[in-house]
PDB file of C-alpha atoms in Angstrom:
ATOM      1  CA  MET A   1       0.000   0.000   0.000  1.00 49.00           C
ATOM      2  CA  SER A   2       1.443   3.354  -1.017  1.00 55.00           C
ATOM      3  CA  GLN A   3       1.980   6.006   1.592  1.00 62.00           C
ATOM      4  CA  ALA A   4       0.668   9.536   1.365  1.00 64.00           C
ATOM      5  CA  PRO A   5       3.342  12.029   0.291  1.00 68.00           C
ATOM      6  CA  VAL A   6       5.003  13.949   3.100  1.00 67.00           C
ATOM      7  CA  GLU A   7       4.450  17.663   2.994  1.00 71.00           C
ATOM      8  CA  PRO A   8       7.779  19.514   2.661  1.00 71.00           C
ATOM      9  CA  ILE A   9       8.855  21.686   5.587  1.00 67.00           C
ATOM     10  CA  GLU A  10       9.785  25.227   4.739  1.00 69.00           C
ATOM     11  CA  PRO A  11      13.311  26.211   5.896  1.00 64.00           C
ATOM     12  CA  THR A  12      11.868  29.107   7.862  1.00 64.00           C
ATOM     13  CA  GLU A  13       9.780  26.626   9.861  1.00 62.00           C
ATOM     14  CA  LEU A  14      12.936  24.799  10.934  1.00 65.00           C
ATOM     15  CA  ILE A  15      14.772  27.838  12.276  1.00 74.00           C
ATOM     16  CA  LYS A  16      12.041  29.921  13.868  1.00 81.00           C
ATOM     17  CA  PRO A  17      12.232  30.188  17.691  1.00 87.00           C
ATOM     18  CA  ILE A  18      10.101  27.721  19.648  1.00 91.00           C
ATOM     19  CA  ASP A  19       8.777  28.401  23.136  1.00 93.00           C
ATOM     20  CA  LEU A  20       9.985  25.190  24.759  1.00 93.00           C
ATOM     21  CA  ASP A  21       8.525  26.129  28.133  1.00 93.00           C
ATOM     22  CA  GLN A  22       5.077  25.926  26.542  1.00 93.00           C
ATOM     23  CA  LEU A  23       5.778  22.443  25.194  1.00 93.00           C
ATOM     24  CA  TYR A  24       7.525  20.821  28.167  1.00 95.00           C
ATOM     25  CA  ASP A  25       6.821  20.680  31.887  1.00 94.00           C
ATOM     26  CA  PRO A  26       9.561  22.053  34.154  1.00 94.00           C
ATOM     27  CA  PRO A  27      11.882  19.524  35.818  1.00 91.00           C
ATOM     28  CA  SER A  28      10.975  18.436  39.319  1.00 92.00           C
ATOM     29  CA  GLU A  29      12.670  20.017  42.329  1.00 93.00           C
ATOM     30  CA  MET A  30      14.494  16.728  42.921  1.00 88.00           C
ATOM     31  CA  ILE A  31      15.937  16.771  39.385  1.00 90.00           C
ATOM     32  CA  VAL A  32      17.110  20.369  39.765  1.00 93.00           C
ATOM     33  CA  LYS A  33      18.721  19.692  43.148  1.00 93.00           C
ATOM     34  CA  GLY A  34      20.397  16.573  41.733  1.00 94.00           C
ATOM     35  CA  VAL A  35      22.662  18.655  39.477  1.00 97.00           C
ATOM     36  CA  MET A  36      25.800  19.020  41.566  1.00 97.00           C
ATOM     37  CA  PRO A  37      28.971  21.113  41.055  1.00 98.00           C
ATOM     38  CA  ASN A  38      31.224  18.369  42.437  1.00 98.00           C
ATOM     39  CA  LEU A  39      31.436  14.648  43.056  1.00 98.00           C
ATOM     40  CA  LEU A  40      29.727  13.154  46.091  1.00 98.00           C
ATOM     41  CA  PRO A  41      30.462   9.673  47.500  1.00 98.00           C
ATOM     42  CA  PHE A  42      27.680   8.059  45.458  1.00 98.00           C
ATOM     43  CA  HIS A  43      29.059   9.558  42.218  1.00 98.00           C
ATOM     44  CA  ILE A  44      32.457   8.061  43.058  1.00 98.00           C
ATOM     45  CA  ALA A  45      30.811   4.682  43.721  1.00 98.00           C
ATOM     46  CA  TYR A  46      29.457   4.723  40.160  1.00 98.00           C
ATOM     47  CA  LEU A  47      32.810   5.801  38.734  1.00 98.00           C
ATOM     48  CA  LYS A  48      34.457   2.816  40.441  1.00 98.00           C
ATOM     49  CA  VAL A  49      32.248   0.393  38.469  1.00 98.00           C
ATOM     50  CA  ALA A  50      32.083   2.387  35.216  1.00 98.00           C
ATOM     51  CA  THR A  51      33.468   0.599  32.154  1.00 98.00           C
ATOM     52  CA  PHE A  52      32.111   2.772  29.309  1.00 98.00           C
ATOM     53  CA  PHE A  53      31.208   6.355  28.467  1.00 98.00           C
ATOM     54  CA  CYS A  54      30.771   8.564  25.417  1.00 98.00           C
ATOM     55  CA  LEU A  55      32.925  11.685  25.222  1.00 98.00           C
ATOM     56  CA  ALA A  56      31.576  14.850  23.579  1.00 98.00           C
ATOM     57  CA  SER A  57      33.849  17.678  22.456  1.00 98.00           C
ATOM     58  CA  GLY A  58      33.855  20.413  19.857  1.00 97.00           C
ATOM     59  CA  SER A  59      35.738  23.069  17.956  1.00 95.00           C
ATOM     60  CA  ALA A  60      35.088  25.714  15.330  1.00 94.00           C
ATOM     61  CA  GLN A  61      35.071  22.881  12.768  1.00 93.00           C
ATOM     62  CA  GLY A  62      32.176  21.054  14.445  1.00 95.00           C
ATOM     63  CA  LEU A  63      31.229  18.581  17.147  1.00 95.00           C
ATOM     64  CA  ASP A  64      32.438  15.084  17.920  1.00 96.00           C
ATOM     65  CA  ALA A  65      31.405  12.149  20.108  1.00 97.00           C
ATOM     66  CA  SER A  66      33.610   9.136  20.725  1.00 96.00           C
ATOM     67  CA  PRO A  67      33.314   5.935  22.815  1.00 97.00           C
ATOM     68  CA  ARG A  68      35.677   5.253  25.715  1.00 97.00           C
ATOM     69  CA  GLY A  69      36.008   1.970  27.594  1.00 96.00           C
ATOM     70  CA  GLY A  70      38.223   0.253  30.127  1.00 95.00           C
ATOM     71  CA  GLU A  71      38.413  -1.833  33.258  1.00 95.00           C
ATOM     72  CA  PRO A  72      35.980  -0.889  36.071  1.00 97.00           C
ATOM     73  CA  GLY A  73      37.135   2.401  37.542  1.00 97.00           C
ATOM     74  CA  PHE A  74      39.208   3.420  34.513  1.00 97.00           C
ATOM     75  CA  VAL A  75      37.933   6.976  35.036  1.00 98.00           C
ATOM     76  CA  HIS A  76      39.739   8.141  38.182  1.00 98.00           C
ATOM     77  CA  ALA A  77      38.390  10.694  40.643  1.00 98.00           C
ATOM     78  CA  LEU A  78      41.424  12.825  41.500  1.00 98.00           C
ATOM     79  CA  ASP A  79      39.388  14.953  43.895  1.00 98.00           C
ATOM     80  CA  GLU A  80      35.781  16.107  44.225  1.00 98.00           C
ATOM     81  CA  LYS A  81      36.132  18.501  41.254  1.00 98.00           C
ATOM     82  CA  THR A  82      38.421  16.516  38.955  1.00 98.00           C
ATOM     83  CA  VAL A  83      38.404  13.241  37.037  1.00 98.00           C
ATOM     84  CA  ALA A  84      40.997  11.826  34.652  1.00 98.00           C
ATOM     85  CA  PHE A  85      41.195   8.993  32.145  1.00 98.00           C
ATOM     86  CA  ALA A  86      43.758   7.601  29.719  1.00 98.00           C
ATOM     87  CA  ASP A  87      43.591   8.160  25.973  1.00 97.00           C
ATOM     88  CA  TRP A  88      44.114   4.711  24.432  1.00 95.00           C
ATOM     89  CA  PRO A  89      44.711   3.984  20.720  1.00 88.00           C
ATOM     90  CA  GLY A  90      41.736   4.077  18.399  1.00 87.00           C
ATOM     91  CA  ASN A  91      41.564   5.049  14.742  1.00 86.00           C
ATOM     92  CA  ASN A  92      44.227   7.774  15.171  1.00 89.00           C
ATOM     93  CA  ARG A  93      41.890  10.565  14.118  1.00 92.00           C
ATOM     94  CA  ILE A  94      42.401  11.879  17.696  1.00 95.00           C
ATOM     95  CA  ALA A  95      39.462  14.214  17.071  1.00 95.00           C
ATOM     96  CA  SER A  96      38.748  14.676  20.793  1.00 97.00           C
ATOM     97  CA  LEU A  97      42.341  15.660  21.551  1.00 97.00           C
ATOM     98  CA  ARG A  98      42.453  18.089  18.634  1.00 96.00           C
ATOM     99  CA  ASN A  99      39.184  19.614  19.809  1.00 97.00           C
ATOM    100  CA  LEU A 100      40.506  20.060  23.356  1.00 97.00           C
ATOM    101  CA  ASN A 101      43.500  21.952  22.014  1.00 96.00           C
ATOM    102  CA  GLU A 102      41.011  24.505  20.706  1.00 97.00           C
ATOM    103  CA  ASP A 103      37.950  24.302  22.981  1.00 97.00           C
ATOM    104  CA  SER A 104      38.136  22.914  26.528  1.00 98.00           C
ATOM    105  CA  ARG A 105      34.408  22.224  26.906  1.00 98.00           C
ATOM    106  CA  ILE A 106      33.651  18.543  27.366  1.00 98.00           C
ATOM    107  CA  GLY A 107      30.770  16.189  28.153  1.00 98.00           C
ATOM    108  CA  MET A 108      30.795  12.604  29.438  1.00 98.00           C
ATOM    109  CA  LEU A 109      27.809  10.225  29.294  1.00 98.00           C
ATOM    110  CA  PHE A 110      28.274   6.994  31.268  1.00 98.00           C
ATOM    111  CA  LEU A 111      26.385   3.763  30.547  1.00 98.00           C
ATOM    112  CA  PHE A 112      26.317   0.971  33.131  1.00 98.00           C
ATOM    113  CA  PRO A 113      25.549  -2.459  31.623  1.00 97.00           C
ATOM    114  CA  GLY A 114      22.440  -3.893  33.222  1.00 97.00           C
ATOM    115  CA  LEU A 115      21.493  -0.681  35.060  1.00 98.00           C
ATOM    116  CA  GLU A 116      18.676   1.648  34.046  1.00 97.00           C
ATOM    117  CA  VAL A 117      20.435   4.924  34.732  1.00 97.00           C
ATOM    118  CA  PHE A 118      23.006   7.192  33.110  1.00 98.00           C
ATOM    119  CA  MET A 119      25.534   9.495  34.761  1.00 98.00           C
ATOM    120  CA  ARG A 120      26.658  12.699  33.088  1.00 98.00           C
ATOM    121  CA  ILE A 121      29.645  14.943  33.732  1.00 98.00           C
ATOM    122  CA  ASN A 122      29.994  18.311  32.021  1.00 98.00           C
ATOM    123  CA  GLY A 123      33.062  20.453  32.420  1.00 98.00           C
ATOM    124  CA  HIS A 124      36.349  21.536  30.891  1.00 98.00           C
ATOM    125  CA  GLY A 125      39.153  19.228  29.865  1.00 98.00           C
ATOM    126  CA  GLN A 126      42.855  19.497  29.216  1.00 98.00           C
ATOM    127  CA  ILE A 127      45.437  17.074  27.854  1.00 98.00           C
ATOM    128  CA  SER A 128      48.132  15.919  30.269  1.00 98.00           C
ATOM    129  CA  THR A 129      51.434  14.108  29.756  1.00 98.00           C
ATOM    130  CA  SER A 130      52.345  14.104  33.453  1.00 98.00           C
ATOM    131  CA  PRO A 131      54.411  10.930  34.081  1.00 98.00           C
ATOM    132  CA  ASP A 132      52.888  10.482  37.535  1.00 98.00           C
ATOM    133  CA  LEU A 133      49.340  10.676  36.189  1.00 98.00           C
ATOM    134  CA  LEU A 134      50.047   8.441  33.187  1.00 98.00           C
ATOM    135  CA  ASN A 135      51.580   5.839  35.483  1.00 97.00           C
ATOM    136  CA  ARG A 136      48.481   5.947  37.685  1.00 97.00           C
ATOM    137  CA  LEU A 137      46.239   5.386  34.651  1.00 97.00           C
ATOM    138  CA  LYS A 138      48.158   2.511  33.033  1.00 94.00           C
ATOM    139  CA  GLU A 139      46.329  -0.739  32.309  1.00 91.00           C
ATOM    140  CA  ASN A 140      47.838  -4.205  31.903  1.00 87.00           C
ATOM    141  CA  GLU A 141      51.289  -2.634  32.316  1.00 88.00           C
ATOM    142  CA  ARG A 142      50.646  -0.405  29.292  1.00 94.00           C
ATOM    143  CA  THR A 143      51.139   3.324  29.837  1.00 96.00           C
ATOM    144  CA  PRO A 144      49.085   5.780  27.762  1.00 97.00           C
ATOM    145  CA  LYS A 145      50.692   8.552  25.730  1.00 97.00           C
ATOM    146  CA  THR A 146      48.279  11.154  27.108  1.00 98.00           C
ATOM    147  CA  ALA A 147      45.492  11.582  29.634  1.00 98.00           C
ATOM    148  CA  ILE A 148      42.478  13.865  29.706  1.00 98.00           C
ATOM    149  CA  VAL A 149      41.865  15.730  32.948  1.00 98.00           C
ATOM    150  CA  VAL A 150      38.348  17.088  33.422  1.00 98.00           C
ATOM    151  CA  THR A 151      37.417  19.883  35.807  1.00 98.00           C
ATOM    152  CA  ILE A 152      33.770  19.332  36.698  1.00 98.00           C
ATOM    153  CA  ASP A 153      31.164  22.029  36.169  1.00 98.00           C
ATOM    154  CA  GLU A 154      28.210  19.748  36.872  1.00 98.00           C
ATOM    155  CA  VAL A 155      27.520  16.072  37.523  1.00 98.00           C
ATOM    156  CA  LEU A 156      24.075  14.509  37.415  1.00 98.00           C
ATOM    157  CA  PHE A 157      22.161  11.285  36.932  1.00 97.00           C
ATOM    158  CA  HIS A 158      19.834  10.825  33.982  1.00 95.00           C
ATOM    159  CA  CYS A 159      16.843   8.476  33.922  1.00 95.00           C
ATOM    160  CA  GLY A 160      17.114   5.275  31.896  1.00 96.00           C
ATOM    161  CA  LYS A 161      13.998   5.583  29.745  1.00 97.00           C
ATOM    162  CA  ALA A 162      16.158   5.583  26.590  1.00 97.00           C
ATOM    163  CA  ILE A 163      17.634   2.235  27.683  1.00 97.00           C
ATOM    164  CA  ASN A 164      14.191   0.702  27.962  1.00 97.00           C
ATOM    165  CA  ARG A 165      12.928   2.267  24.749  1.00 97.00           C
ATOM    166  CA  ALA A 166      15.902   0.655  23.004  1.00 97.00           C
ATOM    167  CA  LYS A 167      15.578  -2.593  25.028  1.00 97.00           C
ATOM    168  CA  LEU A 168      19.338  -2.151  25.242  1.00 97.00           C
ATOM    169  CA  TRP A 169      20.210  -4.772  27.839  1.00 97.00           C
ATOM    170  CA  ARG A 170      17.844  -7.484  26.606  1.00 96.00           C
ATOM    171  CA  PRO A 171      19.476 -10.527  24.966  1.00 95.00           C
ATOM    172  CA  GLU A 172      17.047 -10.370  22.048  1.00 95.00           C
ATOM    173  CA  SER A 173      18.350  -6.889  21.199  1.00 96.00           C
ATOM    174  CA  GLN A 174      21.790  -8.263  20.282  1.00 94.00           C
ATOM    175  CA  LEU A 175      22.359  -7.887  16.544  1.00 95.00           C
ATOM    176  CA  ALA A 176      23.700 -10.669  14.347  1.00 94.00           C
ATOM    177  CA  ARG A 177      26.795  -9.681  12.359  1.00 90.00           C
ATOM    178  CA  THR A 178      24.889 -10.465   9.169  1.00 92.00           C
ATOM    179  CA  ALA A 179      22.183  -7.905   9.996  1.00 96.00           C
ATOM    180  CA  VAL A 180      24.242  -5.086   8.484  1.00 96.00           C
ATOM    181  CA  PRO A 181      27.169  -4.822   6.043  1.00 95.00           C
ATOM    182  CA  SER A 182      30.510  -5.805   7.575  1.00 95.00           C
ATOM    183  CA  LEU A 183      33.586  -3.580   7.598  1.00 91.00           C
ATOM    184  CA  GLY A 184      35.066  -5.600   4.739  1.00 93.00           C
ATOM    185  CA  GLU A 185      31.867  -5.370   2.710  1.00 94.00           C
ATOM    186  CA  MET A 186      31.770  -1.621   3.173  1.00 95.00           C
ATOM    187  CA  LYS A 187      35.398  -1.349   2.062  1.00 89.00           C
ATOM    188  CA  ALA A 188      34.577  -3.504  -0.952  1.00 91.00           C
ATOM    189  CA  SER A 189      31.736  -1.166  -1.859  1.00 92.00           C
ATOM    190  CA  LEU A 190      34.064   1.838  -1.699  1.00 93.00           C
ATOM    191  CA  THR A 191      37.164   0.347  -3.316  1.00 92.00           C
ATOM    192  CA  GLY A 192      35.980  -2.533  -5.491  1.00 91.00           C
ATOM    193  CA  ILE A 193      38.053  -5.216  -3.731  1.00 89.00           C
ATOM    194  CA  ASP A 194      36.879  -8.801  -4.189  1.00 89.00           C
ATOM    195  CA  LYS A 195      34.850 -10.875  -1.726  1.00 86.00           C
ATOM    196  CA  ALA A 196      37.835 -12.904  -0.498  1.00 90.00           C
ATOM    197  CA  LYS A 197      39.783  -9.749   0.327  1.00 91.00           C
ATOM    198  CA  ALA A 198      36.751  -8.313   2.120  1.00 91.00           C
ATOM    199  CA  GLN A 199      36.476 -11.446   4.270  1.00 92.00           C
ATOM    200  CA  GLU A 200      40.192 -11.238   5.051  1.00 93.00           C
ATOM    201  CA  MET A 201      39.719  -7.633   6.208  1.00 93.00           C
ATOM    202  CA  ASP A 202      36.837  -8.677   8.452  1.00 93.00           C
ATOM    203  CA  GLU A 203      38.923 -11.416  10.085  1.00 93.00           C
ATOM    204  CA  GLY A 204      41.798  -8.983  10.655  1.00 92.00           C
ATOM    205  CA  TYR A 205      39.446  -6.396  12.111  1.00 91.00           C
ATOM    206  CA  TYR A 206      37.995  -8.756  14.712  1.00 92.00           C
ATOM    207  CA  ARG A 207      41.456  -9.989  15.702  1.00 92.00           C
ATOM    208  CA  ALA A 208      42.609  -6.404  16.259  1.00 91.00           C
ATOM    209  CA  VAL A 209      39.488  -5.037  17.926  1.00 92.00           C
ATOM    210  CA  ARG A 210      39.452  -7.906  20.434  1.00 92.00           C
ATOM    211  CA  GLY A 211      43.121  -8.605  20.985  1.00 90.00           C
ATOM    212  CA  ASP A 212      45.050  -5.381  20.301  1.00 89.00           C
ATOM    213  CA  LEU A 213      43.353  -3.155  22.865  1.00 88.00           C
ATOM    214  CA  TYR A 214      46.310  -1.114  24.075  1.00 88.00           C
TER     215      TYR A 214
END
C-alpha cells in the first residue's frame, strides 16, 4: 500500500524560535537539586564500576562524540572537582584531543551495563602528559601517551527511559553480524576489492578489535 506524500517543511519553519517552556513541563525540584557542582560519594561509587562512556567535544570545525572503555574504575576521581582517564589507541583521528586543544568544553555520558540509569559529567578538559598521572592510569602494564583531565562544572544522573525504549540490555536486542554490512563489505563497496579480500579484512578487524586493545 502506497503512503501519502510527506508535505515539505519550509526552511523558515525549521529555524524559527520555539517556546519550549510551553511544550515541556519544568523539571521536578528533585531533578534540579540533583545537578551538583562536584562529586559526592555516590558519584564516586558509580565511577568505580564504570566501564564505558561517550565523550563529547567540539571546535570551530564542528562537534564530535567518541566511545571510551576500560576496566571498572578506569575513570579516576582525582578529587571532588576533577576526574581523569587515559587516551588509548583508536583510529588515530584523535578528534577529541584536537578539539581540546582549541575548545576545553567537554561532556561525558556513562552507561552501566544492566542498570537503568546514566551518569553525566559536564566540564572543561585538558590534555596531560604528566608521568605520575600516566603511570596511575596505566592498564595491563601499558602506559598511555596522554590523559584527559576534566574539571567538573556539573555532575548529574539521567533516567534510563532511553535504555528501555531501546531494550538495550535485553538478549534479544543483540544484533547478528549479518544484519548489516561488515567492515570488509563496506570497504569492498568503496574500493571494489573482491569478496575474499573483504572477508580477510573482516577477520583482521575482529582480531585487532578484540586482541590489540592497548
